[in-house]
Amino acid sequence: MTNLNQLFTTNQLFLYDQDCLTEKDYFLPFALTDTLTTFSGINQQPIIHFWQLDQVMILGMKDTRVTDLDNGLISLKQDGYNVVVRNAGGLGVISDEGILNVSLILPNPLKKKISIDEAYRFMWSWIKRAFEDSTHAIEAFEITESYCPGTFDLSIDGKKFAGIAQRRVKDGIAVMIYLSVNGDQQKRGESVRRFYQASLHEHFGKNGYPPVNPSVMANLEDLLQRPLTIDEVKKQLIDVLLDDVPVTIDEQMLPKLLTSEWFMSEIDKQMNKMKQRNLLLN
């Protein structure tokens, strides 16, 4: 966590811990990402954002360019999933009450910009510090048959439980991870596989779309071989951060930010962008 420690140029941390959001608020966490990242860059303020969506497939922009999107959407609906198109990352992931999304939002130092790989390594370091032990090494390499595969897929014994993306807005960076904590990961994988089969037909697994194999992914609680709740994961992440980084959580300023005129104007702008982006689904 030494590298992560170097990122915090202030001793105050904002923590935004949201409850699991339902369909009417599906656009909100994505609009918040850009709004909070802009704020972080302007004010040199680190922010952690915990969020969840209930029963939704989050599509990347590449997913919207499949050969038969309508058929893919029908498949997801039959499996009980709603759909939203996000503003980061190229390929889709599932979100439900067993998945925790974490955004580490940081200013990008003017004197020494954080590289893309450095930002990914910061997140990997944080997750390792929180959950790795002598019998469970957390590795980072691409799990090619997972959904949304990437160089910094996090896995234990070759089974992926998390994927990392990032978004850069002006002078801020959001490093975002989804953690499969508990629930039916096999079902998630099967639903994503069916989506790609339905939307790509004979092109399944080709042209940069993953040949999803549900068996290469697992929940963190299964890999650690102990029950694990979302709240326990949040607490562990915050505890190790506060142990290793000389910051305290500022509980006063975040509520003021969320009701400020600047925030209300910016979040409205970002919500409109999300609405425009999701017209692709109509």
Tab-separated table of C-alpha atoms in Angstrom:
chain	number	residue	atom	x	y	z
A	1	MET	CA	0.000	0.000	0.000
A	2	THR	CA	3.057	2.271	-0.063
A	3	ASN	CA	2.230	3.534	-3.532
A	4	LEU	CA	-1.378	4.216	-2.575
A	5	ASN	CA	-0.187	6.187	0.430
A	6	GLN	CA	1.698	8.509	-1.910
A	7	LEU	CA	-1.545	9.412	-3.704
A	8	PHE	CA	-3.178	11.083	-0.741
A	9	THR	CA	-2.084	14.703	-0.638
A	10	THR	CA	-4.691	15.633	1.977
A	11	ASN	CA	-5.502	14.094	5.343
A	12	GLN	CA	-9.251	14.128	4.685
A	13	LEU	CA	-11.126	11.423	2.769
A	14	PHE	CA	-14.725	11.577	1.544
A	15	LEU	CA	-16.645	8.288	1.803
A	16	TYR	CA	-19.904	7.981	-0.159
A	17	ASP	CA	-21.575	4.692	0.791
A	18	GLN	CA	-24.769	4.159	-1.223
A	19	ASP	CA	-27.396	1.504	-0.682
A	20	CYS	CA	-28.277	-0.914	-3.493
A	21	LEU	CA	-30.029	1.136	-6.186
A	22	THR	CA	-33.141	0.031	-8.055
A	23	GLU	CA	-34.211	0.643	-11.650
A	24	LYS	CA	-35.239	4.285	-11.269
A	25	ASP	CA	-31.700	5.200	-10.151
A	26	TYR	CA	-29.633	3.078	-12.558
A	27	PHE	CA	-27.978	6.110	-14.186
A	28	LEU	CA	-26.992	7.732	-10.894
A	29	PRO	CA	-23.698	5.978	-10.001
A	30	PHE	CA	-22.295	6.616	-13.479
A	31	ALA	CA	-23.262	10.283	-13.375
A	32	LEU	CA	-21.756	10.463	-9.891
A	33	THR	CA	-18.478	9.012	-11.131
A	34	ASP	CA	-17.891	11.869	-13.572
A	35	THR	CA	-19.188	14.506	-11.154
A	36	LEU	CA	-17.072	13.337	-8.215
A	37	THR	CA	-14.012	12.813	-10.429
A	38	THR	CA	-14.312	16.376	-11.711
A	39	PHE	CA	-14.663	17.632	-8.119
A	40	SER	CA	-11.650	15.587	-7.014
A	41	GLY	CA	-9.465	17.056	-9.742
A	42	ILE	CA	-10.514	20.629	-8.982
A	43	ASN	CA	-10.214	20.346	-5.201
A	44	GLN	CA	-7.445	17.736	-4.805
A	45	GLN	CA	-9.896	15.642	-2.799
A	46	PRO	CA	-9.744	11.813	-2.608
A	47	ILE	CA	-13.135	10.091	-2.545
A	48	ILE	CA	-14.266	6.487	-2.100
A	49	HIS	CA	-17.653	5.567	-3.544
A	50	PHE	CA	-19.372	2.259	-2.716
A	51	TRP	CA	-22.394	1.400	-4.847
A	52	GLN	CA	-24.576	-1.462	-6.049
A	53	LEU	CA	-27.279	-1.955	-8.668
A	54	ASP	CA	-29.996	-4.580	-8.358
A	55	GLN	CA	-30.328	-7.146	-11.191
A	56	VAL	CA	-28.758	-5.291	-14.092
A	57	MET	CA	-26.321	-5.993	-16.905
A	58	ILE	CA	-24.053	-2.989	-17.314
A	59	LEU	CA	-23.084	-2.817	-20.983
A	60	GLY	CA	-19.929	-1.201	-22.297
A	61	MET	CA	-20.074	0.806	-25.504
A	62	LYS	CA	-18.549	-2.097	-27.459
A	63	ASP	CA	-21.497	-4.261	-26.376
A	64	THR	CA	-23.884	-1.881	-28.106
A	65	ARG	CA	-22.177	-2.687	-31.424
A	66	VAL	CA	-22.977	-6.416	-31.455
A	67	THR	CA	-24.656	-7.696	-34.618
A	68	ASP	CA	-28.060	-8.344	-33.008
A	69	LEU	CA	-28.426	-6.189	-29.884
A	70	ASP	CA	-32.209	-6.571	-29.719
A	71	ASN	CA	-31.939	-10.346	-29.461
A	72	GLY	CA	-29.294	-10.013	-26.765
A	73	LEU	CA	-31.520	-7.673	-24.759
A	74	ILE	CA	-34.388	-10.170	-24.996
A	75	SER	CA	-32.081	-12.853	-23.587
A	76	LEU	CA	-31.127	-10.669	-20.632
A	77	LYS	CA	-34.761	-9.819	-19.925
A	78	GLN	CA	-35.662	-13.517	-19.930
A	79	ASP	CA	-32.931	-14.048	-17.337
A	80	GLY	CA	-34.363	-11.286	-15.147
A	81	TYR	CA	-31.873	-8.525	-15.873
A	82	ASN	CA	-32.426	-4.893	-16.744
A	83	VAL	CA	-29.786	-3.104	-18.836
A	84	VAL	CA	-27.827	0.148	-18.632
A	85	VAL	CA	-25.016	1.438	-20.876
A	86	ARG	CA	-22.116	2.804	-18.860
A	87	ASN	CA	-19.585	5.542	-19.536
A	88	ALA	CA	-16.402	3.497	-18.957
A	89	GLY	CA	-15.036	0.186	-20.101
A	90	GLY	CA	-15.678	-1.643	-23.335
A	91	LEU	CA	-17.532	-4.788	-22.250
A	92	GLY	CA	-20.359	-5.739	-19.941
A	93	VAL	CA	-20.598	-6.915	-16.335
A	94	ILE	CA	-23.422	-8.059	-14.091
A	95	SER	CA	-24.487	-6.134	-11.000
A	96	ASP	CA	-26.747	-7.432	-8.244
A	97	GLU	CA	-26.977	-7.477	-4.449
A	98	GLY	CA	-23.957	-9.820	-4.230
A	99	ILE	CA	-21.692	-7.527	-6.268
A	100	LEU	CA	-19.941	-4.531	-4.726
A	101	ASN	CA	-18.720	-1.712	-6.954
A	102	VAL	CA	-15.952	0.455	-5.534
A	103	SER	CA	-14.647	3.672	-7.068
A	104	LEU	CA	-11.353	5.091	-5.816
A	105	ILE	CA	-11.474	8.687	-7.019
A	106	LEU	CA	-8.271	10.701	-6.916
A	107	PRO	CA	-6.787	13.933	-8.206
A	108	ASN	CA	-4.162	13.372	-10.899
A	109	PRO	CA	-1.038	15.218	-9.681
A	110	LEU	CA	0.034	18.029	-11.976
A	111	LYS	CA	3.756	17.407	-11.444
A	112	LYS	CA	3.672	13.641	-11.945
A	113	LYS	CA	0.682	12.223	-13.769
A	114	ILE	CA	-0.458	8.746	-12.740
A	115	SER	CA	-0.161	6.301	-15.630
A	116	ILE	CA	-2.997	3.968	-16.568
A	117	ASP	CA	-1.122	0.897	-15.314
A	118	GLU	CA	-0.108	2.662	-12.091
A	119	ALA	CA	-3.749	3.423	-11.345
A	120	TYR	CA	-4.684	-0.230	-11.874
A	121	ARG	CA	-1.839	-1.348	-9.606
A	122	PHE	CA	-3.039	0.960	-6.840
A	123	MET	CA	-6.412	-0.782	-6.825
A	124	TRP	CA	-4.830	-4.234	-7.007
A	125	SER	CA	-2.594	-3.338	-4.047
A	126	TRP	CA	-5.601	-2.237	-1.991
A	127	ILE	CA	-7.532	-5.445	-2.667
A	128	LYS	CA	-4.466	-7.588	-1.915
A	129	ARG	CA	-3.917	-5.759	1.356
A	130	ALA	CA	-7.540	-6.316	2.370
A	131	PHE	CA	-8.069	-9.959	1.409
A	132	GLU	CA	-4.846	-11.765	0.555
A	133	ASP	CA	-3.435	-14.228	3.093
A	134	SER	CA	-0.803	-16.952	3.219
A	135	THR	CA	-3.016	-19.467	1.413
A	136	HIS	CA	-4.891	-17.176	-1.009
A	137	ALA	CA	-2.668	-15.159	-3.359
A	138	ILE	CA	-4.508	-12.502	-5.369
A	139	GLU	CA	-3.057	-12.265	-8.865
A	140	ALA	CA	-3.644	-9.819	-11.715
A	141	PHE	CA	-3.717	-11.167	-15.267
A	142	GLU	CA	-6.299	-11.509	-18.016
A	143	ILE	CA	-8.839	-14.308	-17.622
A	144	THR	CA	-9.679	-14.520	-21.320
A	145	GLU	CA	-12.877	-16.576	-20.993
A	146	SER	CA	-14.375	-14.350	-18.289
A	147	TYR	CA	-16.847	-11.589	-19.047
A	148	CYS	CA	-15.191	-8.192	-19.454
A	149	PRO	CA	-11.662	-9.650	-19.545
A	150	GLY	CA	-8.707	-7.354	-18.962
A	151	THR	CA	-5.033	-7.307	-18.010
A	152	PHE	CA	-5.893	-6.478	-14.404
A	153	ASP	CA	-8.524	-9.141	-13.779
A	154	LEU	CA	-8.101	-10.197	-10.148
A	155	SER	CA	-8.145	-13.896	-9.387
A	156	ILE	CA	-7.349	-16.544	-6.794
A	157	ASP	CA	-6.171	-19.934	-8.086
A	158	GLY	CA	-7.030	-18.816	-11.623
A	159	LYS	CA	-10.670	-17.953	-10.799
A	160	LYS	CA	-11.643	-14.340	-11.468
A	161	PHE	CA	-13.601	-12.504	-8.776
A	162	ALA	CA	-13.030	-8.882	-9.805
A	163	GLY	CA	-12.375	-6.624	-12.771
A	164	ILE	CA	-10.981	-3.098	-12.875
A	165	ALA	CA	-11.741	-0.163	-15.168
A	166	GLN	CA	-10.862	3.493	-14.985
A	167	ARG	CA	-12.224	6.804	-16.117
A	168	ARG	CA	-10.301	10.058	-16.431
A	169	VAL	CA	-12.138	13.368	-16.301
A	170	LYS	CA	-10.107	16.576	-16.510
A	171	ASP	CA	-7.625	16.427	-13.584
A	172	GLY	CA	-9.259	13.508	-11.789
A	173	ILE	CA	-9.107	9.722	-12.031
A	174	ALA	CA	-11.730	7.160	-11.041
A	175	VAL	CA	-10.349	3.642	-10.625
A	176	MET	CA	-13.382	1.358	-10.468
A	177	ILE	CA	-13.611	-2.270	-9.460
A	178	TYR	CA	-16.495	-4.708	-9.298
A	179	LEU	CA	-16.128	-7.411	-6.661
A	180	SER	CA	-18.159	-10.619	-6.909
A	181	VAL	CA	-18.622	-11.115	-3.168
A	182	ASN	CA	-21.430	-13.672	-2.889
A	183	GLY	CA	-24.527	-14.912	-4.727
A	184	ASP	CA	-24.887	-17.100	-7.815
A	185	GLN	CA	-21.799	-16.368	-9.915
A	186	GLN	CA	-22.495	-19.361	-12.152
A	187	LYS	CA	-25.874	-17.847	-13.102
A	188	ARG	CA	-24.252	-14.478	-13.801
A	189	GLY	CA	-21.751	-16.071	-16.147
A	190	GLU	CA	-24.396	-18.135	-17.922
A	191	SER	CA	-26.561	-15.044	-18.485
A	192	VAL	CA	-23.677	-13.061	-19.981
A	193	ARG	CA	-22.728	-16.033	-22.160
A	194	ARG	CA	-26.325	-16.278	-23.443
A	195	PHE	CA	-26.348	-12.523	-24.133
A	196	TYR	CA	-23.309	-12.811	-26.387
A	197	GLN	CA	-24.571	-15.977	-28.054
A	198	ALA	CA	-27.933	-14.332	-28.761
A	199	SER	CA	-26.441	-11.060	-29.997
A	200	LEU	CA	-23.454	-12.400	-31.952
A	201	HIS	CA	-24.765	-15.727	-33.312
A	202	GLU	CA	-21.953	-17.403	-35.296
A	203	HIS	CA	-19.561	-14.609	-34.293
A	204	PHE	CA	-19.692	-15.568	-30.594
A	205	GLY	CA	-16.225	-15.301	-29.067
A	206	LYS	CA	-14.843	-13.388	-32.048
A	207	ASN	CA	-13.971	-9.773	-32.937
A	208	GLY	CA	-12.966	-8.836	-29.407
A	209	TYR	CA	-16.047	-10.282	-27.699
A	210	PRO	CA	-15.219	-12.854	-25.005
A	211	PRO	CA	-16.040	-16.577	-25.345
A	212	VAL	CA	-17.591	-16.475	-21.874
A	213	ASN	CA	-17.055	-19.617	-19.809
A	214	PRO	CA	-18.869	-19.319	-16.449
A	215	SER	CA	-16.530	-21.813	-14.774
A	216	VAL	CA	-13.535	-19.425	-14.845
A	217	MET	CA	-15.193	-16.979	-12.416
A	218	ALA	CA	-16.123	-17.298	-8.740
A	219	ASN	CA	-17.187	-15.290	-5.697
A	220	LEU	CA	-14.637	-13.920	-3.265
A	221	GLU	CA	-16.314	-15.739	-0.367
A	222	ASP	CA	-16.026	-19.070	-2.185
A	223	LEU	CA	-12.375	-18.494	-3.034
A	224	LEU	CA	-11.517	-17.447	0.526
A	225	GLN	CA	-13.621	-20.369	1.817
A	226	ARG	CA	-15.514	-18.308	4.369
A	227	PRO	CA	-18.859	-16.472	4.409
A	228	LEU	CA	-18.530	-12.829	3.392
A	229	THR	CA	-21.101	-10.035	3.304
A	230	ILE	CA	-21.028	-6.784	1.362
A	231	ASP	CA	-20.796	-4.793	4.603
A	232	GLU	CA	-17.843	-6.890	5.774
A	233	VAL	CA	-16.023	-6.212	2.507
A	234	LYS	CA	-16.632	-2.468	2.826
A	235	LYS	CA	-15.359	-2.473	6.412
A	236	GLN	CA	-12.250	-4.452	5.537
A	237	LEU	CA	-11.396	-2.112	2.675
A	238	ILE	CA	-11.809	1.000	4.798
A	239	ASP	CA	-9.977	-0.491	7.786
A	240	VAL	CA	-6.838	-1.387	5.823
A	241	LEU	CA	-6.861	1.975	4.072
A	242	LEU	CA	-7.056	3.878	7.352
A	243	ASP	CA	-4.332	1.636	8.800
A	244	ASP	CA	-1.932	2.354	5.957
A	245	VAL	CA	-2.751	5.890	4.859
A	246	PRO	CA	-2.686	8.893	7.249
A	247	VAL	CA	-6.221	10.082	6.487
A	248	THR	CA	-9.488	10.417	8.369
A	249	ILE	CA	-12.997	10.256	6.947
A	250	ASP	CA	-14.569	13.706	6.744
A	251	GLU	CA	-18.251	13.251	7.584
A	252	GLN	CA	-19.080	16.962	7.426
A	253	MET	CA	-18.109	18.140	3.959
A	254	LEU	CA	-19.596	15.420	1.739
A	255	PRO	CA	-23.232	16.203	2.685
A	256	LYS	CA	-22.507	19.860	1.950
A	257	LEU	CA	-21.055	18.955	-1.437
A	258	LEU	CA	-24.068	16.804	-2.350
A	259	THR	CA	-26.443	19.726	-1.751
A	260	SER	CA	-24.263	22.447	-3.290
A	261	GLU	CA	-25.299	24.445	-6.339
A	262	TRP	CA	-22.192	23.275	-8.236
A	263	PHE	CA	-22.972	19.626	-7.552
A	264	MET	CA	-26.647	19.902	-8.501
A	265	SER	CA	-25.745	21.556	-11.800
A	266	GLU	CA	-22.989	19.051	-12.604
A	267	ILE	CA	-24.971	15.935	-11.688
A	268	ASP	CA	-27.884	17.136	-13.804
A	269	LYS	CA	-25.541	17.547	-16.770
A	270	GLN	CA	-24.072	14.066	-16.275
A	271	MET	CA	-27.507	12.463	-15.846
A	272	ASN	CA	-28.555	13.957	-19.173
A	273	LYS	CA	-25.453	12.459	-20.808
A	274	MET	CA	-26.376	9.051	-19.403
A	275	LYS	CA	-29.920	9.406	-20.726
A	276	GLN	CA	-28.578	10.242	-24.185
A	277	ARG	CA	-26.130	7.323	-24.080
A	278	ASN	CA	-28.914	4.916	-23.156
A	279	LEU	CA	-31.156	5.947	-26.047
A	280	LEU	CA	-29.225	3.202	-27.861
A	281	LEU	CA	-31.394	0.688	-26.012
A	282	ASN	CA	-34.716	2.064	-27.283
